[in-house]
PDB file of C-alpha atoms and ligand atoms in Angstrom:
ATOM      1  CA  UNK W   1      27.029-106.959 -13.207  1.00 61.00           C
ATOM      2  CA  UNK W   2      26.108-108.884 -16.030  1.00 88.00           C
ATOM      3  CA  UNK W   3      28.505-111.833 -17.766  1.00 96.00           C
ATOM      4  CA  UNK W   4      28.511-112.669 -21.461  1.00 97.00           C
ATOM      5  CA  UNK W   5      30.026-115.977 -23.145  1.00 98.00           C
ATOM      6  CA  UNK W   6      33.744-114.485 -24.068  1.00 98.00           C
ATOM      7  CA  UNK W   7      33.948-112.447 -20.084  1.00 98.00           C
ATOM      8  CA  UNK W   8      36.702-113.691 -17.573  1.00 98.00           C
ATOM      9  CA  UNK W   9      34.688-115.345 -14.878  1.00 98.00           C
ATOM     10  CA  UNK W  10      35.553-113.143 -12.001  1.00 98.00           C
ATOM     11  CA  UNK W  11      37.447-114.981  -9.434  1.00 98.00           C
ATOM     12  CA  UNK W  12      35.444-114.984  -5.560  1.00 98.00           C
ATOM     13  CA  UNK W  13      36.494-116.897  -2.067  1.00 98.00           C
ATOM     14  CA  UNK W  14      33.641-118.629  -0.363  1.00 98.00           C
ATOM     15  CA  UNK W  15      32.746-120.292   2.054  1.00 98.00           C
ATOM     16  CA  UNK W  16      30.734-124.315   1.187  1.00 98.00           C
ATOM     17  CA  UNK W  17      29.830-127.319   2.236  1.00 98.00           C
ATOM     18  CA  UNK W  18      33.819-128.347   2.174  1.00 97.00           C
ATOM     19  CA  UNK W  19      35.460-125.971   3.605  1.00 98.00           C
ATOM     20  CA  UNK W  20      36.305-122.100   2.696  1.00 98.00           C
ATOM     21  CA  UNK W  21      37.561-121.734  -0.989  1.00 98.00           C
ATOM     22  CA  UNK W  22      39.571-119.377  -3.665  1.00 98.00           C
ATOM     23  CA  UNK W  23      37.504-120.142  -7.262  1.00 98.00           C
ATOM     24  CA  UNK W  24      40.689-119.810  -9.374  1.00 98.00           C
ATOM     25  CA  UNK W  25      42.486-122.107  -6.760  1.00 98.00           C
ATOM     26  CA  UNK W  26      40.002-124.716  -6.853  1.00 98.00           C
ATOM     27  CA  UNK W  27      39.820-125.158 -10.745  1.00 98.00           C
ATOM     28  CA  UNK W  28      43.683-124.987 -11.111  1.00 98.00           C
ATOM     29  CA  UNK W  29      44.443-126.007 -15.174  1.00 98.00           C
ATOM     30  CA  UNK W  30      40.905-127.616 -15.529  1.00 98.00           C
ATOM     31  CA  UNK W  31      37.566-127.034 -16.455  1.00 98.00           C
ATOM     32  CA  UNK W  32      35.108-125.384 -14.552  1.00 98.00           C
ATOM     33  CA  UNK W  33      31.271-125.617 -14.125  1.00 99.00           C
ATOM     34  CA  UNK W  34      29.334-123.578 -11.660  1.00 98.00           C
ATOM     35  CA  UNK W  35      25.974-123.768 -11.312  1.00 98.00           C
ATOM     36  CA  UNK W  36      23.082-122.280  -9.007  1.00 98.00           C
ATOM     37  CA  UNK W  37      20.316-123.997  -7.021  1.00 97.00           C
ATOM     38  CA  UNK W  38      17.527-121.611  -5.585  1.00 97.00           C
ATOM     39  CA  UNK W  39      17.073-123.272  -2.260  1.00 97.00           C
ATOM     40  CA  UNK W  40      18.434-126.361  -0.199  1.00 98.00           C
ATOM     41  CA  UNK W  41      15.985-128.924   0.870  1.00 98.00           C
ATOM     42  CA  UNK W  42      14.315-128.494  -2.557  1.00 98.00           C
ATOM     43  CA  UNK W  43      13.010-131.750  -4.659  1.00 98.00           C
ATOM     44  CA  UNK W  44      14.414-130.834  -8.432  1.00 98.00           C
ATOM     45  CA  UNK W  45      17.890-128.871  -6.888  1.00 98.00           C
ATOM     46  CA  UNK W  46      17.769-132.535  -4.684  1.00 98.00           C
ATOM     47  CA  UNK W  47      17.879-134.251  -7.909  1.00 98.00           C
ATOM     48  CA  UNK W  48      20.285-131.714  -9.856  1.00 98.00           C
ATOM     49  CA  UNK W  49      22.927-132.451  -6.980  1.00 98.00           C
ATOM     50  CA  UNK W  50      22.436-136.560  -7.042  1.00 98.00           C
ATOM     51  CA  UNK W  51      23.112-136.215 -11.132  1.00 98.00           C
ATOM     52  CA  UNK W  52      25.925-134.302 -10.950  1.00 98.00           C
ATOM     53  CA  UNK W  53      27.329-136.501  -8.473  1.00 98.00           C
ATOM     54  CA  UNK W  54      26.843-139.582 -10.406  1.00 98.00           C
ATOM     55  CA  UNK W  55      28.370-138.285 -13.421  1.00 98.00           C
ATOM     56  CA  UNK W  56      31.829-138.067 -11.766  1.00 98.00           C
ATOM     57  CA  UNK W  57      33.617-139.554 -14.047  1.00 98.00           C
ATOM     58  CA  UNK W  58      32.602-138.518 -16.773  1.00 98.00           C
ATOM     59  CA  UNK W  59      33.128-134.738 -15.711  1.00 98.00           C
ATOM     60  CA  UNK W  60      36.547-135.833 -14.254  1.00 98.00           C
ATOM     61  CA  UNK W  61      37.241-137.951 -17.502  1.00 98.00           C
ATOM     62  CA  UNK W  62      36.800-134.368 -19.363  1.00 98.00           C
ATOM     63  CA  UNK W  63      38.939-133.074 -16.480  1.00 98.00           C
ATOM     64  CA  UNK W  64      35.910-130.610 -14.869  1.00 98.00           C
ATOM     65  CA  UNK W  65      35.718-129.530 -11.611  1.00 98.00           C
ATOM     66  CA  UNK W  66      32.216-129.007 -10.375  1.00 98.00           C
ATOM     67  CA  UNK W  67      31.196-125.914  -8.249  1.00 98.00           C
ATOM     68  CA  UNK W  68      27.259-125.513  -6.916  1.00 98.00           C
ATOM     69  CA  UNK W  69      25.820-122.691  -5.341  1.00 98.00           C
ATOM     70  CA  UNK W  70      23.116-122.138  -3.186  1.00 97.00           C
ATOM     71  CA  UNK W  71      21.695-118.851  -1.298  1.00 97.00           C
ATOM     72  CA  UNK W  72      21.703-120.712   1.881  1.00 98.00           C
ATOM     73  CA  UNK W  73      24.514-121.731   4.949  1.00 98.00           C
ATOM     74  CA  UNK W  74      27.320-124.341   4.679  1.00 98.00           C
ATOM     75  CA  UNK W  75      25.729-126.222   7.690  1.00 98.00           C
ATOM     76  CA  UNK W  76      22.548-126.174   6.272  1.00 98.00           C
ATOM     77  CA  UNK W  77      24.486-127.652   2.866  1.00 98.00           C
ATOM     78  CA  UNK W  78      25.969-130.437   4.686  1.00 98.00           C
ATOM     79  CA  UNK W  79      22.450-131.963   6.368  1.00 98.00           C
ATOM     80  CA  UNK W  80      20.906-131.550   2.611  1.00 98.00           C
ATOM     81  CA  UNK W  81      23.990-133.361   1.122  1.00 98.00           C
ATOM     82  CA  UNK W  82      23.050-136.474   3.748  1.00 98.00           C
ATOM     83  CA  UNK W  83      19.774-136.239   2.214  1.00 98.00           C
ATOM     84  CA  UNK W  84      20.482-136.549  -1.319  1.00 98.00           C
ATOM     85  CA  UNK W  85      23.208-138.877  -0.631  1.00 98.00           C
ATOM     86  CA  UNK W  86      20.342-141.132   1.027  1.00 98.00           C
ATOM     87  CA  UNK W  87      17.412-140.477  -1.799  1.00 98.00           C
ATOM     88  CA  UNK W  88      19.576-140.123  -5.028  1.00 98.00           C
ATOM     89  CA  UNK W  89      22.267-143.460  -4.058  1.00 98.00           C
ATOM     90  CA  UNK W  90      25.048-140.884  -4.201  1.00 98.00           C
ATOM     91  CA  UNK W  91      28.194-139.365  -2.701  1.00 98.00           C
ATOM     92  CA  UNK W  92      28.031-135.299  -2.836  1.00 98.00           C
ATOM     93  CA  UNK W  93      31.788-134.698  -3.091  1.00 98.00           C
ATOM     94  CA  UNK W  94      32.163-131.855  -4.459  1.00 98.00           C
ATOM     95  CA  UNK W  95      31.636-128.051  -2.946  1.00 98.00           C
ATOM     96  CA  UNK W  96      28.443-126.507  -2.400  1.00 98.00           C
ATOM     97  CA  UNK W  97      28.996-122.349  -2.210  1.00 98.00           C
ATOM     98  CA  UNK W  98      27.076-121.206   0.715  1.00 98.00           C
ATOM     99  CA  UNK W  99      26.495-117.694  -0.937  1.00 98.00           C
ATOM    100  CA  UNK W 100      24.520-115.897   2.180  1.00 98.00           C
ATOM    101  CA  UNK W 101      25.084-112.553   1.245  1.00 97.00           C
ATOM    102  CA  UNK W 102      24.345-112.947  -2.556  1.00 97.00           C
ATOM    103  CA  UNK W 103      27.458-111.565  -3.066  1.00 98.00           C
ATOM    104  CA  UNK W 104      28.783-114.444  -5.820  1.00 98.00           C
ATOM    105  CA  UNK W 105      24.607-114.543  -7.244  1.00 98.00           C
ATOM    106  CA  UNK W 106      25.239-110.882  -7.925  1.00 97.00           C
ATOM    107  CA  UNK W 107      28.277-111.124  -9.208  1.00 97.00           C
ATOM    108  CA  UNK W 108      27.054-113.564 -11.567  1.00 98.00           C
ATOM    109  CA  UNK W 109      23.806-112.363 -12.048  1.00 97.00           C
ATOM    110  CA  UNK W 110      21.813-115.661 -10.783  1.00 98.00           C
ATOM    111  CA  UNK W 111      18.912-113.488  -9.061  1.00 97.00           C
ATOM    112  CA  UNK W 112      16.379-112.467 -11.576  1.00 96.00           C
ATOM    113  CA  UNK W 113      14.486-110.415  -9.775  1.00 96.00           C
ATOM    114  CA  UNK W 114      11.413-111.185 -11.908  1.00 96.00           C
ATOM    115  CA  UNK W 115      11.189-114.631 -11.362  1.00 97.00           C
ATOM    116  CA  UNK W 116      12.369-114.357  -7.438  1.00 95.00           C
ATOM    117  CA  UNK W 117      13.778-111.482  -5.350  1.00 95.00           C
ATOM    118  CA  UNK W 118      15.254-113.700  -3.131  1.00 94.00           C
ATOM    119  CA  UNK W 119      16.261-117.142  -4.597  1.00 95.00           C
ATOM    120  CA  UNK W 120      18.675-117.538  -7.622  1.00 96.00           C
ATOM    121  CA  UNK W 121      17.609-119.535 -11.172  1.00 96.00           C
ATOM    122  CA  UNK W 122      19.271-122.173 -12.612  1.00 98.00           C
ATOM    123  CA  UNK W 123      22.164-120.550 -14.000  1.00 98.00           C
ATOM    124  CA  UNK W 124      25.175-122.555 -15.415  1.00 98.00           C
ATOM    125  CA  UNK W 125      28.627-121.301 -16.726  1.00 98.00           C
ATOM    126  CA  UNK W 126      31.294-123.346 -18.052  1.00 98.00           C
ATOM    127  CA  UNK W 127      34.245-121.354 -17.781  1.00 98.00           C
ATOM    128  CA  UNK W 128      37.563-122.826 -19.864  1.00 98.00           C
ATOM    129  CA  UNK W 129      41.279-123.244 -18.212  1.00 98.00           C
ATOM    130  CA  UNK W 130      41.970-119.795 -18.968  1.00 98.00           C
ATOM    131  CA  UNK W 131      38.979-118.683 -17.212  1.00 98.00           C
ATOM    132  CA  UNK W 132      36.952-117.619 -19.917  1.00 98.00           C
ATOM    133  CA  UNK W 133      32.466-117.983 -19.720  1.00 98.00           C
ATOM    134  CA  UNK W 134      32.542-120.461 -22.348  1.00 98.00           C
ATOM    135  CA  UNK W 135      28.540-121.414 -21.841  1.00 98.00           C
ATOM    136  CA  UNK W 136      25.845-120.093 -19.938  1.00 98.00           C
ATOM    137  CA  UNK W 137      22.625-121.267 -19.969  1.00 98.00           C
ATOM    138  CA  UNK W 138      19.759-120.530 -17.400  1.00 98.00           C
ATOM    139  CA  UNK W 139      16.567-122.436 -16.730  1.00 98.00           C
ATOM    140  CA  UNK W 140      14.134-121.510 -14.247  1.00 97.00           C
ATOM    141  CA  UNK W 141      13.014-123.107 -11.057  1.00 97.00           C
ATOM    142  CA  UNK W 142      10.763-125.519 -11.756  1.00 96.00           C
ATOM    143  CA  UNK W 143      12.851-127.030 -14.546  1.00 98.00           C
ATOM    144  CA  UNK W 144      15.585-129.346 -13.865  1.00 98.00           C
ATOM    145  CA  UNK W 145      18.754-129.110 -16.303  1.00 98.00           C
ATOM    146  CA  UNK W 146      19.643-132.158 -18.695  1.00 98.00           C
ATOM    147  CA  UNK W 147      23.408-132.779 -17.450  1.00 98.00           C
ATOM    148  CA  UNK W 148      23.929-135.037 -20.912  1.00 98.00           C
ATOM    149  CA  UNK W 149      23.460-131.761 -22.666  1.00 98.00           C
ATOM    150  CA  UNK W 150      25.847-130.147 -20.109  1.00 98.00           C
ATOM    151  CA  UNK W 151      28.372-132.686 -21.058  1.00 98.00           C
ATOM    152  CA  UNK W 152      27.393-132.697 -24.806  1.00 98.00           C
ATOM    153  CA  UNK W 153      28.132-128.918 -24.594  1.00 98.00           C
ATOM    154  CA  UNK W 154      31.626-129.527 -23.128  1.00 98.00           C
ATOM    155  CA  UNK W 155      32.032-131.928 -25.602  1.00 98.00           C
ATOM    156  CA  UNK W 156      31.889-129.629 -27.961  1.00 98.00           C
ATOM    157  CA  UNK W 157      33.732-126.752 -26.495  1.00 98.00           C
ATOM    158  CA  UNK W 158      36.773-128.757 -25.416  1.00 98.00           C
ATOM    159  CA  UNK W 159      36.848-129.593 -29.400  1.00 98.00           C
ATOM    160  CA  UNK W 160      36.076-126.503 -30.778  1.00 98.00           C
ATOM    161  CA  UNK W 161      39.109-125.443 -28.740  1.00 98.00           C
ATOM    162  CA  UNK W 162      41.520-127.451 -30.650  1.00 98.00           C
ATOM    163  CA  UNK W 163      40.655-127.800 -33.461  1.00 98.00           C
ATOM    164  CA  UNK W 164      38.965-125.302 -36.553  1.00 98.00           C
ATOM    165  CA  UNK W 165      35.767-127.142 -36.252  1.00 98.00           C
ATOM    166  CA  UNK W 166      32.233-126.009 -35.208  1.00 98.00           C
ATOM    167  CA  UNK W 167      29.435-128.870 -33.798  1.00 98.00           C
ATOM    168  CA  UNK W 168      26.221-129.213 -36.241  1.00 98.00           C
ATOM    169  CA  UNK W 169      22.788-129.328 -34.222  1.00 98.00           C
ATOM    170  CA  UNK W 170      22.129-131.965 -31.643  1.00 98.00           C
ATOM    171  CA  UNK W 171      25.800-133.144 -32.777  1.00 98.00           C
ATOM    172  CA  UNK W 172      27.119-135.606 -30.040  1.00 97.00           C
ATOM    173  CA  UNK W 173      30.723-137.209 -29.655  1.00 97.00           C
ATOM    174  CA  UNK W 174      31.476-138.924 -32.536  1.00 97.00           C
ATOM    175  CA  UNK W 175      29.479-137.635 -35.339  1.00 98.00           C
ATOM    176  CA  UNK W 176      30.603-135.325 -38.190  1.00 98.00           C
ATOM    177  CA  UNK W 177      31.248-131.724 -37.528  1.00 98.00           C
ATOM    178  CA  UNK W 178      31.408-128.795 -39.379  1.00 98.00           C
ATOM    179  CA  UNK W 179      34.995-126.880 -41.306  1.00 98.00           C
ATOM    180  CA  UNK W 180      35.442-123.301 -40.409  1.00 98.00           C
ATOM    181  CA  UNK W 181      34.698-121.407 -43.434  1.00 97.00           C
ATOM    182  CA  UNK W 182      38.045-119.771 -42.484  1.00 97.00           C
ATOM    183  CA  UNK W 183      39.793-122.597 -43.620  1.00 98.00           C
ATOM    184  CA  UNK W 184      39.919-122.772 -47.310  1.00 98.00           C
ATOM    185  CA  UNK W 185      38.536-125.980 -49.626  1.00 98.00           C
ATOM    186  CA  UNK W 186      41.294-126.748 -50.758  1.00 98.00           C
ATOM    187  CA  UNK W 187      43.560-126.732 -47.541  1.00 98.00           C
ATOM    188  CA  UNK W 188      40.679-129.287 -45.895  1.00 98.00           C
ATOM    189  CA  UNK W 189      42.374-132.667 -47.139  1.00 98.00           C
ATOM    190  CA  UNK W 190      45.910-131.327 -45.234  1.00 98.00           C
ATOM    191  CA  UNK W 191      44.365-130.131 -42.254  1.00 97.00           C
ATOM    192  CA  UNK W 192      41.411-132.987 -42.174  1.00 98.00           C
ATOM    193  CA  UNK W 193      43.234-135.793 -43.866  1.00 97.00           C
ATOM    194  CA  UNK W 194      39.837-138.195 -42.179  1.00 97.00           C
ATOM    195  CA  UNK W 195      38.191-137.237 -45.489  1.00 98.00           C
ATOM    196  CA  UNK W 196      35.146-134.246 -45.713  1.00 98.00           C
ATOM    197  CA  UNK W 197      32.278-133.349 -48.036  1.00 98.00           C
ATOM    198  CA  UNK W 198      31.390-130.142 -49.642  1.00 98.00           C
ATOM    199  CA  UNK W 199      27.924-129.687 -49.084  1.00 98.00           C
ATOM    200  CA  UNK W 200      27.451-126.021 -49.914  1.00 98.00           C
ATOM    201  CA  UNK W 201      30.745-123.480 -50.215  1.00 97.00           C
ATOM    202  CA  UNK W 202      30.016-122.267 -46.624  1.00 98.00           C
ATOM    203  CA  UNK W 203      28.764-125.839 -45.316  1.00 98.00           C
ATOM    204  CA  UNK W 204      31.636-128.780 -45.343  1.00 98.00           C
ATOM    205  CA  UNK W 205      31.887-131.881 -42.911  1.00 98.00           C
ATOM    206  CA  UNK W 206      34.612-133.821 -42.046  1.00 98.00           C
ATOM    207  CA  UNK W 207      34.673-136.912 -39.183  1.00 98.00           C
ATOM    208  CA  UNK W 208      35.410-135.664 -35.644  1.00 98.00           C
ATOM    209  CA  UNK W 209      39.319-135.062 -35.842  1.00 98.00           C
ATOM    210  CA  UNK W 210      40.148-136.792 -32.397  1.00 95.00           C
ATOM    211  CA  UNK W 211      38.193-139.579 -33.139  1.00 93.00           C
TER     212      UNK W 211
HETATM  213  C1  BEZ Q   1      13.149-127.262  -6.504  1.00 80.86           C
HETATM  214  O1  BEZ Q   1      14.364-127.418  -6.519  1.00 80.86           O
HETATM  215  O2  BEZ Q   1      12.399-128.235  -6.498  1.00 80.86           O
HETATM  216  C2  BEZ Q   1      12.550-125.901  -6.522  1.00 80.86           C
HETATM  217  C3  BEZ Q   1      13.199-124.843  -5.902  1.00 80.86           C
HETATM  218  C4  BEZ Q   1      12.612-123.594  -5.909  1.00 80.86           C
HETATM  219  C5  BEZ Q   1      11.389-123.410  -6.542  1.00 80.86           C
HETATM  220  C6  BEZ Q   1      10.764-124.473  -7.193  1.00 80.86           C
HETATM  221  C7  BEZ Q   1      11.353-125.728  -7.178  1.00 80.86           C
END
């Protein structure tokens, strides 16, 4: 089955490196991100894992909840956890799927079959607190994700939800973003009272609204 950016994220229990879980249940009102790791015991997923764990706060401070997945057992999760708690000066709190039937890689489509029969890629989805796919993005093995973008992208989304903006390229917290061309010129200074700039009909800016 394949997902698209718009999709409900279909709902799964599992069992993981914390204990058996409901999806839904576990990300309650917040935000969600769930991501894949081919293989445990495996020196860029090692890394991957120690990132996401240092950047606690700042997925809690966007209130995230953080879901891996990997292809192998919980028990085999919980003696990789000790090592990346050891090598990457961390504390792996958060669950670790132990998908051994494939059945949640399917379901999300993490097994390209080109690139691996077996193993899943890199995918991420960042599914809102109505359980829409908000992002997906999918690197391959031997590339390890940039988590600052993964935050950037949230960033953006969590925004983009509130407000009728849209983020310019490599936009990051703070800077100007974009008017919706379905709000009208003239209606900007009520909506965006911050100020904007007509740079072309179709292309006005305003300061970040929440800023
Ligand atoms: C890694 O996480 O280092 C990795 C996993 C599978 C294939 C290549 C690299």
């Amino acid at each position: 089955m394949s997902i698209r950016i718009g999709d409900v994220a279909p709902n799964f229990q599992a069992k993981t490196s914390i204990g058996d879980i409901d999806f839904y249940e576990y990300l309650g009102d917040s935000w969600g991100v769930l991501f894949s790791h081919p293989a445990d015991y495996t020196p860029v997923c090692t890394t991957e894992l120690g990132r996401t764990a240092a950047l606690k706060d700042e997925f809690s401070k966007r209130n995230v909840k953080v879901l891996a997945l990997s292809v192998d057992s919980a028990t085999s999760h919980q003696g990789w956890i000790k090592d990346i708690n050891e090598t990457q000066n961390t504390d792996v709190d958060f669950p670790i799927i132990a998908d051994e039937d494939k059945k949640i890689a399917d379901m999300y489509d993490m097994i390209h079959p080109n690139a691996s029969e077996t193993l899943t890629v890199r995918s991420l989805f960042v599914i809102s607190p109505d359980k829409k796919v908000k992002l997906m993005i999918t690197y391959p093995a031997s590339t390890g994700r940039n988590f600052n973008e993964v935050l950037r992208v949230i960033d953006s989304l969590q925004l983009t939800a509130k407000y009728s903006v849209a983020t310019p390229a490599d936009w990051a917290d703070g800077d100007d973003v974009i008017v919706m061309n379905s709000i009208k010129t003239e209606d900007i200074p009520e909506k965006f009272p911050k100020g904007h700039k007509v740079i072309k009909p179709y292309l006005r800016t305003t300061p970040q609204p929440n800023k």
